mmCIF file of C-alpha atoms in Angstrom:
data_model
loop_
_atom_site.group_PDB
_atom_site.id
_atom_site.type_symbol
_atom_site.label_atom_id
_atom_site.label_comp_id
_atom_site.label_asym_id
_atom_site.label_seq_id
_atom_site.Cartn_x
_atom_site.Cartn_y
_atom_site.Cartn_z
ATOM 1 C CA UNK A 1 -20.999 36.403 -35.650
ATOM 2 C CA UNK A 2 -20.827 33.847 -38.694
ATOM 3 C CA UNK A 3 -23.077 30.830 -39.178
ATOM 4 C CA UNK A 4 -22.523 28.239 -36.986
ATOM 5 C CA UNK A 5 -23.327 29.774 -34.066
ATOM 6 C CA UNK A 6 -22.831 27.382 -31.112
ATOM 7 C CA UNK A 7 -24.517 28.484 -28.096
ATOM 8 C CA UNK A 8 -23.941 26.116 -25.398
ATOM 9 C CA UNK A 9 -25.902 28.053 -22.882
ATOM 10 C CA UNK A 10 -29.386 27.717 -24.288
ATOM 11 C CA UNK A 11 -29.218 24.367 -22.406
ATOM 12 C CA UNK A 12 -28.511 25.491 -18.726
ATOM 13 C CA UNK A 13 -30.493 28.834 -18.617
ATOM 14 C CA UNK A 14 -33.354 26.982 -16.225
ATOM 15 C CA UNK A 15 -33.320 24.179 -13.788
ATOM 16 C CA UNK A 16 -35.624 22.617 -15.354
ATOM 17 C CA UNK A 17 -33.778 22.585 -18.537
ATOM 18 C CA UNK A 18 -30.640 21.940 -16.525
ATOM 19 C CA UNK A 19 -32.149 18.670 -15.046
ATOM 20 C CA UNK A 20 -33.571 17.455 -17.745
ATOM 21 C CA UNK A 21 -30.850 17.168 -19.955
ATOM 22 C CA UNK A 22 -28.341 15.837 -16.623
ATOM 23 C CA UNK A 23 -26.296 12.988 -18.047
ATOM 24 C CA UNK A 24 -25.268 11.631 -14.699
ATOM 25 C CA UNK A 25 -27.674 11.339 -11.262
ATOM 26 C CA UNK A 26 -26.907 10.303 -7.370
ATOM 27 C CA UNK A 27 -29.733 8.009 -6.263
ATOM 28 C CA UNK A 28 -29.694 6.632 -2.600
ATOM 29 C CA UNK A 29 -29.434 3.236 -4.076
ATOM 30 C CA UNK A 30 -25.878 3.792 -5.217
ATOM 31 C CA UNK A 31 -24.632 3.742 -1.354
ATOM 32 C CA UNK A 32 -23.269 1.394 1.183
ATOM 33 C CA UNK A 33 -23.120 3.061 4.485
ATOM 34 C CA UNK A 34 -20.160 1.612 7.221
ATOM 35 C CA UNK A 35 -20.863 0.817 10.309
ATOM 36 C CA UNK A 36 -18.505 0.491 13.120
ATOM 37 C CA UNK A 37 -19.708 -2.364 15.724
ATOM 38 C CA UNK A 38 -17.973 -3.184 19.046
ATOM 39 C CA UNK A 39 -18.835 -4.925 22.383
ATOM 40 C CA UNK A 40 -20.393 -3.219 25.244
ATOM 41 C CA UNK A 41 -23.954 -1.896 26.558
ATOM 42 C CA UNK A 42 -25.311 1.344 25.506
ATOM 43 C CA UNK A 43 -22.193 2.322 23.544
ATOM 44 C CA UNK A 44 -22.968 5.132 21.208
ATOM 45 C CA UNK A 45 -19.409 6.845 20.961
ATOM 46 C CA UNK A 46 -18.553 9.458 18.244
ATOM 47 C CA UNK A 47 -15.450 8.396 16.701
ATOM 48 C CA UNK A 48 -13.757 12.161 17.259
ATOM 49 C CA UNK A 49 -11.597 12.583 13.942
ATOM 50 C CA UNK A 50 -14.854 11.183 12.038
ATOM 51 C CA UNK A 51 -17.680 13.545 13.058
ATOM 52 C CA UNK A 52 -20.954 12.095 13.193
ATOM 53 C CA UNK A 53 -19.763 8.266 12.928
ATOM 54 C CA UNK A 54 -20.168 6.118 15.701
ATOM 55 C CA UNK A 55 -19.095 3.013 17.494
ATOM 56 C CA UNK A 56 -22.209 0.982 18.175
ATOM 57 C CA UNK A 57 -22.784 -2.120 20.844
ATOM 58 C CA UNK A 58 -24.978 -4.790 19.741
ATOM 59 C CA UNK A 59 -27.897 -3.186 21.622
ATOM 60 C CA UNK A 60 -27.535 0.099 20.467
ATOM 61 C CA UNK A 61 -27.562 -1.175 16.651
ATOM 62 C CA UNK A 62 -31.232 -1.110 15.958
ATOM 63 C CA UNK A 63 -31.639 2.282 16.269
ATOM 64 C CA UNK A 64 -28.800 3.292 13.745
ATOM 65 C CA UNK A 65 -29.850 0.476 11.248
ATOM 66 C CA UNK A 66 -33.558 1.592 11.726
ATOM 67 C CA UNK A 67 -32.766 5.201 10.023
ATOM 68 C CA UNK A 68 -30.553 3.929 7.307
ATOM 69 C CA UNK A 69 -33.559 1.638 5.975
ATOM 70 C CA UNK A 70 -36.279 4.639 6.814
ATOM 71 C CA UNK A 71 -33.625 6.543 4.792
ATOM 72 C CA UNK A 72 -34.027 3.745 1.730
ATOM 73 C CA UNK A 73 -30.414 2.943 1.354
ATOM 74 C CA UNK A 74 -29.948 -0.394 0.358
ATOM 75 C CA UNK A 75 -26.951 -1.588 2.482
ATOM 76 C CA UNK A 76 -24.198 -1.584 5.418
ATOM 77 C CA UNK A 77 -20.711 -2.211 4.933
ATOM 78 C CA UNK A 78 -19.929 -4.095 8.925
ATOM 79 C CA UNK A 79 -16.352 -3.636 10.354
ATOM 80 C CA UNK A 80 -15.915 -4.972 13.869
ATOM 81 C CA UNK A 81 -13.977 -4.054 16.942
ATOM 82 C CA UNK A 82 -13.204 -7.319 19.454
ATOM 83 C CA UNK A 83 -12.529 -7.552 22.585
ATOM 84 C CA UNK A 84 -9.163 -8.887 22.626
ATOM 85 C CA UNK A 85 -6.496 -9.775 19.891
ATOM 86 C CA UNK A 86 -5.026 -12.245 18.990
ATOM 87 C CA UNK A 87 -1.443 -12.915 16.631
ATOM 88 C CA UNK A 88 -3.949 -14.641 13.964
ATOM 89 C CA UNK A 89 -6.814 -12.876 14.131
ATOM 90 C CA UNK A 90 -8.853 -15.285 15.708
ATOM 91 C CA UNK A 91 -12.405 -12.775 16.948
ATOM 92 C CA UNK A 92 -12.535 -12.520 12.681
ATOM 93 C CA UNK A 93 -13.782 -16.364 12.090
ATOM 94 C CA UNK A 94 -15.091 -17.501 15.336
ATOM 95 C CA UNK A 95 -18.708 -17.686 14.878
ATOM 96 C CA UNK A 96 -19.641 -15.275 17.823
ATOM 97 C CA UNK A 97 -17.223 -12.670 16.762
ATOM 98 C CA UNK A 98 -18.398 -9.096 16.619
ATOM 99 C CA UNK A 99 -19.125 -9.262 13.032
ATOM 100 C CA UNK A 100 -21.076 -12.211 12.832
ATOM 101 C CA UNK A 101 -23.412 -10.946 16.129
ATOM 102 C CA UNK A 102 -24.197 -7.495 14.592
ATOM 103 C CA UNK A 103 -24.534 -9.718 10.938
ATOM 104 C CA UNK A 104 -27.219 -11.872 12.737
ATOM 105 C CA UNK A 105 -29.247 -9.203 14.872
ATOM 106 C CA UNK A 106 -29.473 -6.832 11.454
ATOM 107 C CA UNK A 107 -30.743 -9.753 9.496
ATOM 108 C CA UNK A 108 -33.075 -10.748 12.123
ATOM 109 C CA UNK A 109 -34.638 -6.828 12.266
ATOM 110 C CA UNK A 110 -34.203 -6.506 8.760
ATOM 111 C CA UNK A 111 -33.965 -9.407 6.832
ATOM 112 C CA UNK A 112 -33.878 -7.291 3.028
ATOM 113 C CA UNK A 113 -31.273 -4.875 3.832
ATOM 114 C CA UNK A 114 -27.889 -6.206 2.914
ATOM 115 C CA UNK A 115 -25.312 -6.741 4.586
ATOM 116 C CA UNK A 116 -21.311 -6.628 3.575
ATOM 117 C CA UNK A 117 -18.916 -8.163 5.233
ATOM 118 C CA UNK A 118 -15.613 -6.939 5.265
ATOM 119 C CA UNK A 119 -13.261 -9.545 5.298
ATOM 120 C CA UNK A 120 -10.019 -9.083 6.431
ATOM 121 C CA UNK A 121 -7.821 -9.611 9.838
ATOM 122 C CA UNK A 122 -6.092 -6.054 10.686
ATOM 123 C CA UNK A 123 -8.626 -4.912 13.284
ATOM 124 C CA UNK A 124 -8.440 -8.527 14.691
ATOM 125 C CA UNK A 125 -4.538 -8.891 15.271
ATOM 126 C CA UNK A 126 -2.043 -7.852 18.224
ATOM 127 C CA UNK A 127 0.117 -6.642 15.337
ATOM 128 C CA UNK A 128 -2.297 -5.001 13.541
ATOM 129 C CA UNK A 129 -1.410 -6.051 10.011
ATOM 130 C CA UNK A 130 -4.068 -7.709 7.157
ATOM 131 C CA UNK A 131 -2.673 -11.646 7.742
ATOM 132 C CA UNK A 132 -0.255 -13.624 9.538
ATOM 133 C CA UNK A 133 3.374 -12.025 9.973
ATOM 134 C CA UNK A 134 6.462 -13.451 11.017
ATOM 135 C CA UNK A 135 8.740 -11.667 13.377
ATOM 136 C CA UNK A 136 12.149 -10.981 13.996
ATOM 137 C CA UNK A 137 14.562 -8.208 15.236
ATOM 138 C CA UNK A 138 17.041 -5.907 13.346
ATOM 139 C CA UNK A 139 19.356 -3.428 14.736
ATOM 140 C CA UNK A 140 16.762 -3.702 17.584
ATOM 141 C CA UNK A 141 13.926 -3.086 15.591
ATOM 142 C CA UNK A 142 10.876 -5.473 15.759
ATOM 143 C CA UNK A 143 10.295 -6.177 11.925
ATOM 144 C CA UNK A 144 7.876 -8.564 10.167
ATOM 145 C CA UNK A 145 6.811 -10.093 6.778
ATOM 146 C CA UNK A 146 2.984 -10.538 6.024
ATOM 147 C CA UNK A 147 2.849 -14.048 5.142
ATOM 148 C CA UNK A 148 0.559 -14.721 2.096
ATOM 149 C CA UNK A 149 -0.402 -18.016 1.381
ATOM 150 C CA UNK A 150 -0.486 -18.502 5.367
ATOM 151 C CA UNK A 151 -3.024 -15.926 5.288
ATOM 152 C CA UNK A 152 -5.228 -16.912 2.885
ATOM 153 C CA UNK A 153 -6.537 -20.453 5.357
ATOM 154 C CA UNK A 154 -7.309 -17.467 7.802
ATOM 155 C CA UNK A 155 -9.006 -15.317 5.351
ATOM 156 C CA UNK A 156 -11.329 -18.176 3.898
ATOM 157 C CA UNK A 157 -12.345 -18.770 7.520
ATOM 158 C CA UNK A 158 -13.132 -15.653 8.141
ATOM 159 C CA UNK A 159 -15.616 -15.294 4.580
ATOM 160 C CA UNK A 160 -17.150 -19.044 5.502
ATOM 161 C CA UNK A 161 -17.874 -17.518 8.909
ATOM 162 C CA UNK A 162 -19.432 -13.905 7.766
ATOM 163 C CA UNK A 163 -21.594 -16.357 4.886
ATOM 164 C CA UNK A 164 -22.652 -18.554 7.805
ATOM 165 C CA UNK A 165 -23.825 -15.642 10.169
ATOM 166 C CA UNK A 166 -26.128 -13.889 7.233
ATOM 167 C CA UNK A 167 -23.728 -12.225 5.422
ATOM 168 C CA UNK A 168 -24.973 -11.078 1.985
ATOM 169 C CA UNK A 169 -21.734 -10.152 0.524
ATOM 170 C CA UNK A 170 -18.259 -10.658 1.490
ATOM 171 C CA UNK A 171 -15.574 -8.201 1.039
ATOM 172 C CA UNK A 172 -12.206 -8.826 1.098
ATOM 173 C CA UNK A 173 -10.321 -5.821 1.659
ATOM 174 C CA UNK A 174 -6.959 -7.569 2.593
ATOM 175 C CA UNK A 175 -5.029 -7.456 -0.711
ATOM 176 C CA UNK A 176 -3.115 -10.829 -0.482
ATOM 177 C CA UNK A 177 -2.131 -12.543 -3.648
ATOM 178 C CA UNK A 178 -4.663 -14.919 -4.948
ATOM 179 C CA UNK A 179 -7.307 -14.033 -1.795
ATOM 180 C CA UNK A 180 -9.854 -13.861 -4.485
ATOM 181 C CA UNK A 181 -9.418 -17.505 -5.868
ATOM 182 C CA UNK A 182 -9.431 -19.042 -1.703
ATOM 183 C CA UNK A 183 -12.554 -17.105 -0.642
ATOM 184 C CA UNK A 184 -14.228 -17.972 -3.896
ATOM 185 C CA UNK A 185 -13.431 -21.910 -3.245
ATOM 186 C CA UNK A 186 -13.761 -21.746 0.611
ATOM 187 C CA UNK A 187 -17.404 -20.408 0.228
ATOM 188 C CA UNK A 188 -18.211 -22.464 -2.507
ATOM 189 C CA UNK A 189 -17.211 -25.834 -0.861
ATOM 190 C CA UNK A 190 -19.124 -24.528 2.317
ATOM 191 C CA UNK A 191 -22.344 -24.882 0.360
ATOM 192 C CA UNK A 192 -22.309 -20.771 -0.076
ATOM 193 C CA UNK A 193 -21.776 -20.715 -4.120
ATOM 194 C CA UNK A 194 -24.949 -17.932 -4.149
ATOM 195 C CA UNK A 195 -22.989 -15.445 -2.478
ATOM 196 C CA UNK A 196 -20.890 -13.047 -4.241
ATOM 197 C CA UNK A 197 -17.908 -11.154 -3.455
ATOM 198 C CA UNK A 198 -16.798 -7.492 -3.969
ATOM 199 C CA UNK A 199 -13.154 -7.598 -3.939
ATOM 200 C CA UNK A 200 -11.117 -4.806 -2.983
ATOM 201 C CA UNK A 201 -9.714 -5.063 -6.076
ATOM 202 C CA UNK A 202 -7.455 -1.710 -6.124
ATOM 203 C CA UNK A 203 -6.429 -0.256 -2.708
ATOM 204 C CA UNK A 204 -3.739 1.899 -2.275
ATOM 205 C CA UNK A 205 -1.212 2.195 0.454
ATOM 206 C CA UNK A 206 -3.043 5.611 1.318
ATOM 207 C CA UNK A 207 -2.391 8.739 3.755
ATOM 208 C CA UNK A 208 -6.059 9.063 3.209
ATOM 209 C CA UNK A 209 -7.128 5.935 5.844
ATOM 210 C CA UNK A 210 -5.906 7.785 9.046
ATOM 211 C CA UNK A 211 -9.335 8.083 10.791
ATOM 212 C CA UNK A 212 -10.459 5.029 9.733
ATOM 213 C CA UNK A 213 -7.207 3.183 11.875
ATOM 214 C CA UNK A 214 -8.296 5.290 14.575
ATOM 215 C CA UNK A 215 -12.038 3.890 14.406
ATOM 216 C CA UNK A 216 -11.337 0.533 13.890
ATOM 217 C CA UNK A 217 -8.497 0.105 16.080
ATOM 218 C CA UNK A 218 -6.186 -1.312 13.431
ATOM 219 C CA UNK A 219 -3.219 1.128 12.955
ATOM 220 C CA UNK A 220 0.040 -1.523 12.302
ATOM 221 C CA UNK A 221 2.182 -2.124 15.247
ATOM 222 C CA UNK A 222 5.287 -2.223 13.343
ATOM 223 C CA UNK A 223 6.208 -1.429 9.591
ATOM 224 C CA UNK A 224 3.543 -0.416 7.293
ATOM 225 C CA UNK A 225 1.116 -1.907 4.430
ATOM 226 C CA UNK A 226 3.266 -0.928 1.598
ATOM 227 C CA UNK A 227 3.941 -4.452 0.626
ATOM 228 C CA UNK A 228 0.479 -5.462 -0.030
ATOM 229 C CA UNK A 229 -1.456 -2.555 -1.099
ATOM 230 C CA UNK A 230 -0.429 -0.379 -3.815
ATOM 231 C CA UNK A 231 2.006 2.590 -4.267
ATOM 232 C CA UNK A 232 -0.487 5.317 -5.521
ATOM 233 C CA UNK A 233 2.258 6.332 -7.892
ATOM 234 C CA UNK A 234 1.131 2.981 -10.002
ATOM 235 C CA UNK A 235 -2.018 2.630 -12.531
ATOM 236 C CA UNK A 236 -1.200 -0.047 -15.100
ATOM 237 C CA UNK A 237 -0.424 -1.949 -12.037
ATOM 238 C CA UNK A 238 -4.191 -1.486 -11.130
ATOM 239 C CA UNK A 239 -5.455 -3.177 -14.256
ATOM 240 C CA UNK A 240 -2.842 -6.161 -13.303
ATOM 241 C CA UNK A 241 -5.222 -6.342 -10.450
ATOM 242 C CA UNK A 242 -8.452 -6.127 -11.234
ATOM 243 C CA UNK A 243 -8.025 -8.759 -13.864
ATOM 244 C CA UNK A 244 -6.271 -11.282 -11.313
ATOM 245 C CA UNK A 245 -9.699 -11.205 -9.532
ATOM 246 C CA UNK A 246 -11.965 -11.021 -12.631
ATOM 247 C CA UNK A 247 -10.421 -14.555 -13.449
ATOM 248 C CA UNK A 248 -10.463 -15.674 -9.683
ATOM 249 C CA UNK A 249 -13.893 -14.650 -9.952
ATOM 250 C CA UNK A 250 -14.445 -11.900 -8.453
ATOM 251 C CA UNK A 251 -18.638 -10.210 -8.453
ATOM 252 C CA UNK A 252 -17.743 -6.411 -8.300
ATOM 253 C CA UNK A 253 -14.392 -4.953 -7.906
ATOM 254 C CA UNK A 254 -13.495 -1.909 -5.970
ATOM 255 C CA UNK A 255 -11.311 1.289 -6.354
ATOM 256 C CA UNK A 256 -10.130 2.722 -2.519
ATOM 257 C CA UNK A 257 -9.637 5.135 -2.035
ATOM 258 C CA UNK A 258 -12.006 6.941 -4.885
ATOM 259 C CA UNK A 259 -11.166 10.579 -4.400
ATOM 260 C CA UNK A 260 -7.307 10.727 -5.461
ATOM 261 C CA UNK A 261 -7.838 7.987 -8.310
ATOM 262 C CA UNK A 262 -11.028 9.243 -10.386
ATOM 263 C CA UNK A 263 -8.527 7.728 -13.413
ATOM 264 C CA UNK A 264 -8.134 4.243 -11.720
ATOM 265 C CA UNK A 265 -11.713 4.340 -11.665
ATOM 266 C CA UNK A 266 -12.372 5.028 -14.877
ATOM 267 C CA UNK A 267 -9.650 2.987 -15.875
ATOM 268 C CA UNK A 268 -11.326 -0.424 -14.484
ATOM 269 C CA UNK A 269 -15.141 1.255 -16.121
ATOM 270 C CA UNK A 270 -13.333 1.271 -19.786
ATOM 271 C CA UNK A 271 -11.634 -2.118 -19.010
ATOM 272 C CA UNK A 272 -14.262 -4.589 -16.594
ATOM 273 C CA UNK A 273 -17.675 -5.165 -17.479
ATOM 274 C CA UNK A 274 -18.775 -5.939 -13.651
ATOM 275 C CA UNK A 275 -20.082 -3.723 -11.391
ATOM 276 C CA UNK A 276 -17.855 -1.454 -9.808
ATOM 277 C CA UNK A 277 -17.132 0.107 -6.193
ATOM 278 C CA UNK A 278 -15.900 3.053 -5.234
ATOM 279 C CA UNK A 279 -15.224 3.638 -1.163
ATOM 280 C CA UNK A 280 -15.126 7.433 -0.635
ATOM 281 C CA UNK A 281 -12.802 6.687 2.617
ATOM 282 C CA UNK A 282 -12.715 8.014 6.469
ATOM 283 C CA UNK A 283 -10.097 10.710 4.669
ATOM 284 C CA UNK A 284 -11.548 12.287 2.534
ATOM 285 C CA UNK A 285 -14.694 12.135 4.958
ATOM 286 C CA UNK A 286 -12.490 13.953 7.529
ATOM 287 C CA UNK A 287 -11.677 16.906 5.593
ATOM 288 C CA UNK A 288 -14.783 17.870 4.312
ATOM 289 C CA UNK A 289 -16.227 17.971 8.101
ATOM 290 C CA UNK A 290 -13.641 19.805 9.658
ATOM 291 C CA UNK A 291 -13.580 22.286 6.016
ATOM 292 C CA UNK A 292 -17.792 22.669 6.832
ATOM 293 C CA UNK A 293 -17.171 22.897 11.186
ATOM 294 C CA UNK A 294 -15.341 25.892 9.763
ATOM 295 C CA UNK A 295 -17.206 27.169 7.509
ATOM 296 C CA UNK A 296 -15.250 27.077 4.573
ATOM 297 C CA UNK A 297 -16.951 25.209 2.245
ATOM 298 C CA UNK A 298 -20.643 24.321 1.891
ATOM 299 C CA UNK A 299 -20.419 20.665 3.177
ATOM 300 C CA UNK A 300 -23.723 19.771 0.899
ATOM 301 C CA UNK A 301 -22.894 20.748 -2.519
ATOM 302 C CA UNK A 302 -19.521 19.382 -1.867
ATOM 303 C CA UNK A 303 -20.043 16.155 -0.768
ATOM 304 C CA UNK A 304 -22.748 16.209 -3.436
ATOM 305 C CA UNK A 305 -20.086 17.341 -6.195
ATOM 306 C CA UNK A 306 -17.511 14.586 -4.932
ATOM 307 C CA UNK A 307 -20.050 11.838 -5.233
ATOM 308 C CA UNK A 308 -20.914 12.883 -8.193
ATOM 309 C CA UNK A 309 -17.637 12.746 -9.510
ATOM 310 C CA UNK A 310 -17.030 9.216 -8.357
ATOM 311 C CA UNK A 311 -20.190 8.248 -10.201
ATOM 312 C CA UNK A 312 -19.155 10.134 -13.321
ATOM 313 C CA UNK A 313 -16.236 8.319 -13.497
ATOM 314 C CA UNK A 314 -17.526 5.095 -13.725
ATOM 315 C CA UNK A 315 -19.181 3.876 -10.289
ATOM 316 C CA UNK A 316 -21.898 1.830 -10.065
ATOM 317 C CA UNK A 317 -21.504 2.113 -6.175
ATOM 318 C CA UNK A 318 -19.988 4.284 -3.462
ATOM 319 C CA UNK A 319 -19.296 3.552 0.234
ATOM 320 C CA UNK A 320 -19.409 6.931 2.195
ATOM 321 C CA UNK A 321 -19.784 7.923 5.581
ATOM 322 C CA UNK A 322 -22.478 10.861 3.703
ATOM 323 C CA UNK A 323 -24.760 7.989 2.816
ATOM 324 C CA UNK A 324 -27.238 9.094 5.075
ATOM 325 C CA UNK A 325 -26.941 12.690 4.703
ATOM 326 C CA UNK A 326 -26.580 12.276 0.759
ATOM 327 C CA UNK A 327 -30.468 10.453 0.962
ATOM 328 C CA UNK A 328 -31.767 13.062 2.519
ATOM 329 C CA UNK A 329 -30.430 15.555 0.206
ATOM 330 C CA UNK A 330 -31.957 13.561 -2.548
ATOM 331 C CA UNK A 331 -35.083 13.738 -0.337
ATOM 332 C CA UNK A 332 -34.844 16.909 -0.114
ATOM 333 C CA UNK A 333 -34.059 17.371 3.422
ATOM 334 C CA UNK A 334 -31.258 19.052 5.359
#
């Protein structure tokens, strides 16, 4: 062979070599682990299409948040499942509402791990959609329209309410127009200007949430969510946006689902200077379990590789049911 000679290889011929020269690395502070809260004594039920993720009762909560900080991850991403329902949504801003009780007790047992509210109304409404919706039949069919400025009153609630209870972070996750801009002012006016919120910036009308409705209890009653979240046939639209809430002031913006849109992450990276979010979703969580039950795949280095992926593309931070087996991988543990 003629001068050059290029040999790529000299640099991943030891692990040592291999590591050292890594360009991108999974630590356990880069995850937010969900957790599913609901009323109840002694409820510890696995959620069956999401193997190894639970619903917890109030009193069986310290036990689950207990490993998570033993494990060192840094925070828990609180969705809530009521006790009744209500056509506004009403168990999302009352002050004793599932969210705010689990927010309190986990700030009360551990008052540095933080806690991220997820702000949005579609596992507290009869009808199962993200704000209020007006109703009406055609051809016999009940049909609705999500109704967005309407929503937004309820929304702000709901954030002032989550602030008020301990919440660290709020995270709006319902995708109305300007949702950004109401929280922001709602929790400023409140006297909660300190706390910031990761928007769900980019979420996608995705296949890929189907256990998720199932754990949460929020599958729509009618219709679907195709006209607020986005048709994952759209990018540019996901720039539009992110950049609505970078000027509504948004903290960190989001990408969900993360799998299926690596480019929409790496789009906002190349475009956004704030930190960024990916949620590795109940979907793609799903899969790899019931690939690994199988044994198909080898449910470490793949959940490993995904992550990876998501960080490579630009994440600062990924949500993932695997948080707590991902930091005990890094640990070294099984």
């Amino acid at each position: 062979m003629t001068f050059p000679i290029v040999r790529h290889r000299r640099l991943r011929q030891s692990a040592a070599i291999r590591g050292m020269v890594r360009e991108t690395v999974l630590t356990v502070d880069d995850f937010i682990m969900p957790i599913f809260v609901t009323y109840g004594s002694g409820v510890k039920n696995e959620i069956s299409s999401m193997p190894g993720v639970f619903h917890f009762s109030l009193d069986t909560l310290e036990e689950e948040v207990k490993e998570i900080v033993d494990l060192g991850i840094p925070a828990v991403l609180l969705f809530g499942i009521p006790e009744g329902k209500d056509s506004i949504g009403t168990p999302a801003f009352i002050d004793n509402g599932i969210v705010q009780e689990a927010t309190r007790k986990i700030k009360s047992l551990y008052p540095d791990l933080l806690v991220v509210a997820d702000t949005c109304l579609c596992e507290f409404t009869d009808h199962g959609h993200c704000g209020m919706v007006h109703t009406f039949e055609r051809d016999g069919h009940v049909c609705g329209d999500v109704l967005n400025d309407e929503s937004l009153e309820l929304l702000v609630r709901t954030a002032v309410s989550q602030a008020r209870a301990g919440a660290d972070i709020i995270a709006p996750s319902n995708m109305m127009d300007g949702f950004v801009q109401a929280i922001r002012a709602g929790l400023d006016e409140a006297g909660y200007n300190h706390i910031p919120i990761m928007s769900y910036s980019v979420k996608y009308a995705s296949a890929f949430y189907g256990p998720f409705r199932e754990a949460a209890d929020s599958a729509p009653q009618f219709g679907d969510r195709k006209t607020y979240q986005m048709d994952p046939a759209n990018a540019r639209e996901a720039l539009r946006e992110a950049e609505s809430d970078v000027l509504e002031g948004a903290d960190m913006l989001m990408v969900k689902p993360a799998l299926a849109f690596m480019d929409i992450i790496r789009m906002l990276r190349d475009q956004f200077d704030l930190p960024l979010v990916a949620y590795n979703v109940s979907g793609e969580y799903s899969m790899v379990k019931a690939a690994a039950q199988q044994g198909w795949i080898n449910e470490r280095a793949i959940v490993t590789e995904m992550l990876l992926g998501m960080k490579r593309a630009g994440a600062d931070i990924i949500i993932t049911y695997f948080a707590k087996d991902a930091a005990r991988w890094l640990r070294g543990g099984n």
